[in-house]
């Protein structure tokens, strides 16, 4: 089982001609509200990929529909608590090139207590996975408790903060980072090339497997002296929101199936490629059948 200690947000998504400039007032062309949050997106992606995932989260009582959406997709939601605080929410602009800018209000996602941590640690069993992102509180103690229990920790330090860089990351078995997060962890400029970032990560976390995702420039996996490269699949993005989450959810589901790292990377890249072709976060996460079909077509076209 994978336990995802993760955020749940309501995403308010605005379609705009360009990302708003300082001092500018800009009318949006379209607006929708949907389920989001890096945690919820990753749980949903994992369940849609066929994985076994239990989500640990906090959601405002009036937004119980979001919990139902996770449950309908196959996520175990026993530990998604309905609370009196407002849910976390995100204000997301998406421009004509599919790029986004996000303002995050953490809300109920940062109300976790020691009791939640103890509950998770009493249910989880040695060998289970713990997945976390950086949109919830209480991570340092959770990591230490998970480590003592013999859980495997997978961490996505998104959004990147100075506190995230100071977490006991050596407790993690697996780290998912994009360019900004990698640069923040190793103290290099964001413009650094992939090899410099990977080298910095290897020096800081020699015993942690790392997946560095670079959007259209593909993804790298690194473990000790081994590196694997997965190119991104050629698509025209309309909205990149949730693509990284889709990648992580699919990667973890494939890993749970016991697939090779190359297979995990390829499945995750294909799922992310489908995700960016649709508008929205959780709404654009593909089902496994669609991902498998697209992947077999991709291979057939390469052979033709
Ligand atoms: O990664 C995308 C997610 O980031 C959005 O769904 C939004 O809620 C923010 O958490």
Short mmCIF file of C-alpha atoms and ligand atoms in Angstrom, two decimals:
data_model
loop_
_atom_site.label_atom_id
_atom_site.label_comp_id
_atom_site.label_asym_id
_atom_site.label_seq_id
_atom_site.Cartn_x
_atom_site.Cartn_y
_atom_site.Cartn_z
CA UNK A 1 0.00 0.00 0.00
CA UNK A 2 1.07 3.58 -0.60
CA UNK A 3 -0.04 6.20 1.94
CA UNK A 4 -0.19 9.65 0.41
CA UNK A 5 -0.02 12.39 3.06
CA UNK A 6 -1.19 15.04 0.68
CA UNK A 7 -2.94 18.31 -0.04
CA UNK A 8 -6.42 18.62 -1.47
CA UNK A 9 -7.26 21.94 -3.14
CA UNK A 10 -10.12 23.47 -5.01
CA UNK A 11 -8.56 24.79 -8.21
CA UNK A 12 -10.02 28.01 -9.63
CA UNK A 13 -8.68 28.00 -13.18
CA UNK A 14 -8.71 31.09 -15.42
CA UNK A 15 -7.89 30.91 -19.13
CA UNK A 16 -5.97 34.10 -20.03
CA UNK A 17 -4.18 35.40 -23.15
CA UNK A 18 -0.99 35.87 -21.08
CA UNK A 19 -0.05 35.57 -17.40
CA UNK A 20 -1.10 38.80 -15.69
CA UNK A 21 1.58 41.51 -15.35
CA UNK A 22 2.11 43.56 -12.15
CA UNK A 23 -0.54 46.31 -11.97
CA UNK A 24 -2.55 44.85 -14.87
CA UNK A 25 -6.25 43.91 -14.81
CA UNK A 26 -6.95 41.12 -17.23
CA UNK A 27 -10.29 39.53 -18.19
CA UNK A 28 -10.28 35.75 -18.41
CA UNK A 29 -11.81 33.90 -21.36
CA UNK A 30 -12.93 30.89 -19.36
CA UNK A 31 -13.23 29.84 -15.74
CA UNK A 32 -13.78 26.54 -13.99
CA UNK A 33 -13.52 25.10 -10.48
CA UNK A 34 -12.26 21.57 -10.00
CA UNK A 35 -10.43 19.17 -7.73
CA UNK A 36 -6.70 19.82 -7.45
CA UNK A 37 -3.83 19.93 -5.03
CA UNK A 38 -0.56 18.16 -5.68
CA UNK A 39 -1.45 15.46 -3.18
CA UNK A 40 -4.93 14.75 -4.51
CA UNK A 41 -3.72 14.82 -8.12
CA UNK A 42 -0.98 12.30 -7.32
CA UNK A 43 -3.41 9.98 -5.51
CA UNK A 44 -5.88 10.21 -8.36
CA UNK A 45 -3.21 9.51 -10.96
CA UNK A 46 -1.98 6.52 -9.00
CA UNK A 47 -5.49 5.08 -8.64
CA UNK A 48 -6.32 5.68 -12.32
CA UNK A 49 -3.10 3.87 -13.16
CA UNK A 50 -4.33 0.87 -11.16
CA UNK A 51 -2.28 1.45 -8.01
CA UNK A 52 -3.31 0.94 -4.38
CA UNK A 53 -3.28 4.28 -2.60
CA UNK A 54 -4.71 5.56 0.67
CA UNK A 55 -4.98 9.34 0.86
CA UNK A 56 -4.43 11.19 4.17
CA UNK A 57 -5.87 14.67 3.88
CA UNK A 58 -8.05 17.45 5.31
CA UNK A 59 -10.91 19.07 3.47
CA UNK A 60 -13.55 21.69 4.39
CA UNK A 61 -16.85 20.02 5.27
CA UNK A 62 -18.74 21.77 2.46
CA UNK A 63 -16.37 20.28 -0.14
CA UNK A 64 -17.09 16.59 0.52
CA UNK A 65 -17.66 16.16 -3.24
CA UNK A 66 -13.87 16.29 -3.66
CA UNK A 67 -13.46 13.28 -1.38
CA UNK A 68 -16.18 11.46 -3.33
CA UNK A 69 -14.29 12.16 -6.56
CA UNK A 70 -11.16 10.55 -5.15
CA UNK A 71 -13.15 7.57 -3.87
CA UNK A 72 -14.91 7.11 -7.23
CA UNK A 73 -11.51 6.89 -8.90
CA UNK A 74 -10.45 4.11 -6.53
CA UNK A 75 -8.51 6.08 -3.90
CA UNK A 76 -8.95 4.78 -0.34
CA UNK A 77 -10.37 7.84 1.51
CA UNK A 78 -10.94 6.58 5.06
CA UNK A 79 -8.33 9.05 6.28
CA UNK A 80 -9.59 12.10 4.39
CA UNK A 81 -11.05 14.15 7.21
CA UNK A 82 -13.86 16.70 6.77
CA UNK A 83 -13.13 19.73 8.96
CA UNK A 84 -14.69 23.09 9.82
CA UNK A 85 -11.81 25.10 8.33
CA UNK A 86 -11.91 26.21 4.68
CA UNK A 87 -10.32 23.84 2.19
CA UNK A 88 -7.03 24.73 0.54
CA UNK A 89 -7.48 26.44 -2.80
CA UNK A 90 -5.43 27.54 -5.77
CA UNK A 91 -5.92 30.40 -8.21
CA UNK A 92 -4.46 29.24 -11.50
CA UNK A 93 -3.89 31.26 -14.66
CA UNK A 94 -3.30 29.29 -17.86
CA UNK A 95 -2.05 31.18 -20.90
CA UNK A 96 -2.33 30.49 -24.63
CA UNK A 97 0.93 28.50 -24.60
CA UNK A 98 -0.29 26.17 -21.84
CA UNK A 99 1.97 27.77 -19.21
CA UNK A 100 0.54 28.46 -15.77
CA UNK A 101 1.03 30.61 -12.66
CA UNK A 102 -0.46 29.49 -9.35
CA UNK A 103 -1.34 31.26 -6.09
CA UNK A 104 -1.88 28.79 -3.31
CA UNK A 105 -3.90 29.25 -0.11
CA UNK A 106 -3.05 26.22 2.07
CA UNK A 107 -6.23 26.32 4.26
CA UNK A 108 -7.01 22.96 5.88
CA UNK A 109 -3.91 21.36 4.35
CA UNK A 110 -1.73 22.87 7.07
CA UNK A 111 -3.88 21.79 10.02
CA UNK A 112 -2.27 18.38 10.59
CA UNK A 113 -1.42 17.54 14.19
CA UNK A 114 0.73 15.01 15.98
CA UNK A 115 -2.43 12.88 16.26
CA UNK A 116 -2.63 12.56 12.46
CA UNK A 117 1.01 11.57 12.26
CA UNK A 118 0.57 8.98 15.02
CA UNK A 119 -2.55 7.59 13.32
CA UNK A 120 -0.72 7.16 10.02
CA UNK A 121 2.24 5.55 11.71
CA UNK A 122 -0.05 3.12 13.58
CA UNK A 123 -1.77 1.96 10.38
CA UNK A 124 1.21 1.76 8.02
CA UNK A 125 3.35 -1.36 7.89
CA UNK A 126 7.07 -1.80 7.28
CA UNK A 127 7.70 -1.91 3.54
CA UNK A 128 4.71 0.34 2.70
CA UNK A 129 5.37 3.59 0.86
CA UNK A 130 4.74 7.06 2.24
CA UNK A 131 4.34 9.76 -0.43
CA UNK A 132 4.34 13.46 0.45
CA UNK A 133 4.53 16.85 -1.23
CA UNK A 134 5.28 20.25 0.29
CA UNK A 135 1.72 21.59 0.60
CA UNK A 136 0.99 20.11 4.07
CA UNK A 137 2.54 20.79 7.49
CA UNK A 138 4.11 18.34 9.97
CA UNK A 139 6.51 16.74 7.50
CA UNK A 140 9.75 16.57 9.57
CA UNK A 141 8.20 14.50 12.36
CA UNK A 142 6.30 12.37 9.85
CA UNK A 143 9.49 11.53 7.97
CA UNK A 144 11.30 10.50 11.15
CA UNK A 145 8.39 8.34 12.33
CA UNK A 146 8.05 6.73 8.87
CA UNK A 147 11.75 6.00 8.77
CA UNK A 148 11.66 4.36 12.23
CA UNK A 149 8.77 2.16 11.08
CA UNK A 150 10.66 1.01 7.99
CA UNK A 151 8.43 2.77 5.46
CA UNK A 152 9.85 3.81 2.09
CA UNK A 153 9.48 7.56 1.69
CA UNK A 154 8.87 9.21 -1.68
CA UNK A 155 8.93 13.01 -1.58
CA UNK A 156 8.08 15.73 -4.06
CA UNK A 157 9.29 19.05 -2.54
CA UNK A 158 6.73 21.11 -4.42
CA UNK A 159 6.25 23.98 -4.08
CA UNK A 160 9.91 24.51 -3.17
CA UNK A 161 10.61 26.47 0.04
CA UNK A 162 13.60 27.01 2.31
CA UNK A 163 11.90 24.77 4.90
CA UNK A 164 11.64 21.97 2.35
CA UNK A 165 15.35 22.24 1.64
CA UNK A 166 16.03 21.76 5.36
CA UNK A 167 13.90 18.60 5.75
CA UNK A 168 15.68 15.33 6.65
CA UNK A 169 15.75 14.33 2.98
CA UNK A 170 18.30 11.59 3.63
CA UNK A 171 15.35 9.61 5.05
CA UNK A 172 13.82 9.50 1.53
CA UNK A 173 14.14 6.49 -0.73
CA UNK A 174 12.89 8.41 -3.75
CA UNK A 175 12.81 12.11 -4.61
CA UNK A 176 10.83 13.69 -7.46
CA UNK A 177 12.07 17.16 -8.40
CA UNK A 178 11.72 19.56 -11.30
CA UNK A 179 14.44 22.01 -12.31
CA UNK A 180 13.41 24.69 -9.78
CA UNK A 181 13.16 22.22 -6.90
CA UNK A 182 16.47 20.54 -7.74
CA UNK A 183 18.23 23.92 -7.94
CA UNK A 184 16.72 24.93 -4.59
CA UNK A 185 17.91 21.73 -2.93
CA UNK A 186 21.50 21.92 -4.14
CA UNK A 187 21.99 25.71 -4.16
CA UNK A 188 22.59 26.06 -7.90
CA UNK A 189 20.98 28.54 -10.35
CA UNK A 190 17.79 27.33 -12.04
CA UNK A 191 19.54 27.74 -15.38
CA UNK A 192 22.01 24.96 -14.47
CA UNK A 193 22.08 22.03 -16.87
CA UNK A 194 20.58 18.68 -15.90
CA UNK A 195 23.95 17.02 -15.28
CA UNK A 196 25.02 19.74 -12.84
CA UNK A 197 21.74 19.38 -10.94
CA UNK A 198 22.02 15.59 -10.88
CA UNK A 199 25.60 15.79 -9.66
CA UNK A 200 24.56 18.19 -6.87
CA UNK A 201 21.74 15.86 -5.84
CA UNK A 202 24.07 12.87 -5.85
CA UNK A 203 26.48 14.71 -3.57
CA UNK A 204 23.78 15.86 -1.17
CA UNK A 205 21.73 12.63 -1.16
CA UNK A 206 23.99 9.76 -2.22
CA UNK A 207 21.58 7.05 -1.03
CA UNK A 208 18.38 8.49 -2.51
CA UNK A 209 16.96 7.60 -5.92
CA UNK A 210 16.14 10.79 -7.79
CA UNK A 211 13.79 11.54 -10.67
CA UNK A 212 14.44 14.94 -12.28
CA UNK A 213 11.54 16.01 -14.50
CA UNK A 214 12.23 18.68 -17.11
CA UNK A 215 8.87 19.09 -18.89
CA UNK A 216 9.38 19.03 -22.66
CA UNK A 217 13.06 18.19 -22.14
CA UNK A 218 12.26 14.76 -20.64
CA UNK A 219 13.18 13.21 -17.31
CA UNK A 220 16.27 11.72 -15.68
CA UNK A 221 16.47 8.93 -13.11
CA UNK A 222 19.58 8.64 -10.96
CA UNK A 223 20.58 6.07 -8.36
CA UNK A 224 24.19 5.83 -7.23
CA UNK A 225 26.25 5.66 -10.41
CA UNK A 226 23.28 4.74 -12.63
CA UNK A 227 21.46 7.26 -14.82
CA UNK A 228 18.53 6.70 -17.18
CA UNK A 229 17.02 9.25 -19.55
CA UNK A 230 13.38 9.30 -20.66
CA UNK A 231 12.58 11.72 -23.50
CA UNK A 232 9.23 13.49 -23.32
CA UNK A 233 6.71 12.42 -25.92
CA UNK A 234 6.05 14.94 -28.72
CA UNK A 235 2.74 16.73 -28.03
CA UNK A 236 1.33 20.26 -28.20
CA UNK A 237 0.45 21.28 -24.61
CA UNK A 238 -2.72 23.25 -23.86
CA UNK A 239 -2.32 23.19 -20.05
CA UNK A 240 0.63 21.82 -18.11
CA UNK A 241 -1.16 21.97 -14.70
CA UNK A 242 -1.02 18.60 -12.98
CA UNK A 243 1.42 17.04 -15.47
CA UNK A 244 4.12 16.59 -12.83
CA UNK A 245 1.58 15.05 -10.45
CA UNK A 246 0.37 12.69 -13.16
CA UNK A 247 3.98 11.64 -13.81
CA UNK A 248 4.53 10.87 -10.12
CA UNK A 249 1.26 8.97 -9.65
CA UNK A 250 1.90 6.80 -12.69
CA UNK A 251 5.54 6.22 -11.77
CA UNK A 252 4.55 5.05 -8.27
CA UNK A 253 1.79 2.78 -9.60
CA UNK A 254 4.21 1.13 -12.04
CA UNK A 255 6.76 0.77 -9.27
CA UNK A 256 4.13 -0.88 -7.07
CA UNK A 257 3.52 -3.36 -9.92
CA UNK A 258 7.21 -4.25 -9.79
CA UNK A 259 8.00 -2.79 -13.23
CA UNK A 260 11.55 -1.78 -14.20
CA UNK A 261 12.62 1.82 -13.73
CA UNK A 262 12.65 2.28 -17.54
CA UNK A 263 9.06 1.06 -17.73
CA UNK A 264 8.03 3.32 -14.84
CA UNK A 265 9.58 6.32 -16.59
CA UNK A 266 8.01 5.54 -19.94
CA UNK A 267 4.53 4.98 -18.53
CA UNK A 268 4.79 8.17 -16.46
CA UNK A 269 5.99 10.22 -19.45
CA UNK A 270 3.15 8.95 -21.62
CA UNK A 271 0.56 9.74 -18.93
CA UNK A 272 1.98 13.26 -18.52
CA UNK A 273 1.92 13.75 -22.31
CA UNK A 274 -1.80 12.94 -22.36
CA UNK A 275 -2.45 15.16 -19.34
CA UNK A 276 -1.00 18.32 -20.93
CA UNK A 277 -3.31 17.99 -23.92
CA UNK A 278 -6.39 18.68 -21.79
CA UNK A 279 -7.44 21.70 -19.72
CA UNK A 280 -7.53 21.39 -15.89
CA UNK A 281 -5.60 19.48 -13.22
CA UNK A 282 -7.37 16.35 -11.98
CA UNK A 283 -9.78 16.47 -14.96
CA UNK A 284 -6.89 15.91 -17.36
CA UNK A 285 -5.32 12.89 -15.62
CA UNK A 286 -5.73 9.95 -18.02
CA UNK A 287 -7.01 6.43 -17.31
CA UNK A 288 -4.56 3.54 -17.57
CA UNK A 289 -6.23 2.04 -20.64
CA UNK A 290 -5.72 5.29 -22.56
CA UNK A 291 -2.07 5.49 -21.50
CA UNK A 292 -1.35 1.87 -22.47
CA UNK A 293 -3.08 2.40 -25.82
CA UNK A 294 -1.13 5.60 -26.58
CA UNK A 295 2.12 3.88 -25.62
CA UNK A 296 1.52 0.91 -27.91
CA UNK A 297 0.66 3.29 -30.77
CA UNK A 298 3.87 5.23 -30.09
CA UNK A 299 5.93 2.03 -30.29
CA UNK A 300 4.11 0.86 -33.42
CA UNK A 301 4.78 4.20 -35.14
CA UNK A 302 8.45 4.04 -34.25
CA UNK A 303 8.75 0.57 -35.83
CA UNK A 304 6.82 1.57 -38.99
O1 LIG B 1 0.48 20.63 -9.41
C1 LIG B 1 -0.73 21.26 -9.71
C2 LIG B 1 -1.45 21.64 -8.46
O2 LIG B 1 -0.69 22.61 -7.77
C3 LIG B 1 -2.79 22.27 -8.67
O3 LIG B 1 -3.83 21.32 -8.76
C4 LIG B 1 -2.91 23.24 -7.51
O4 LIG B 1 -3.91 22.92 -6.61
C5 LIG B 1 -1.53 23.27 -6.86
O5 LIG B 1 -1.50 22.56 -5.70
#
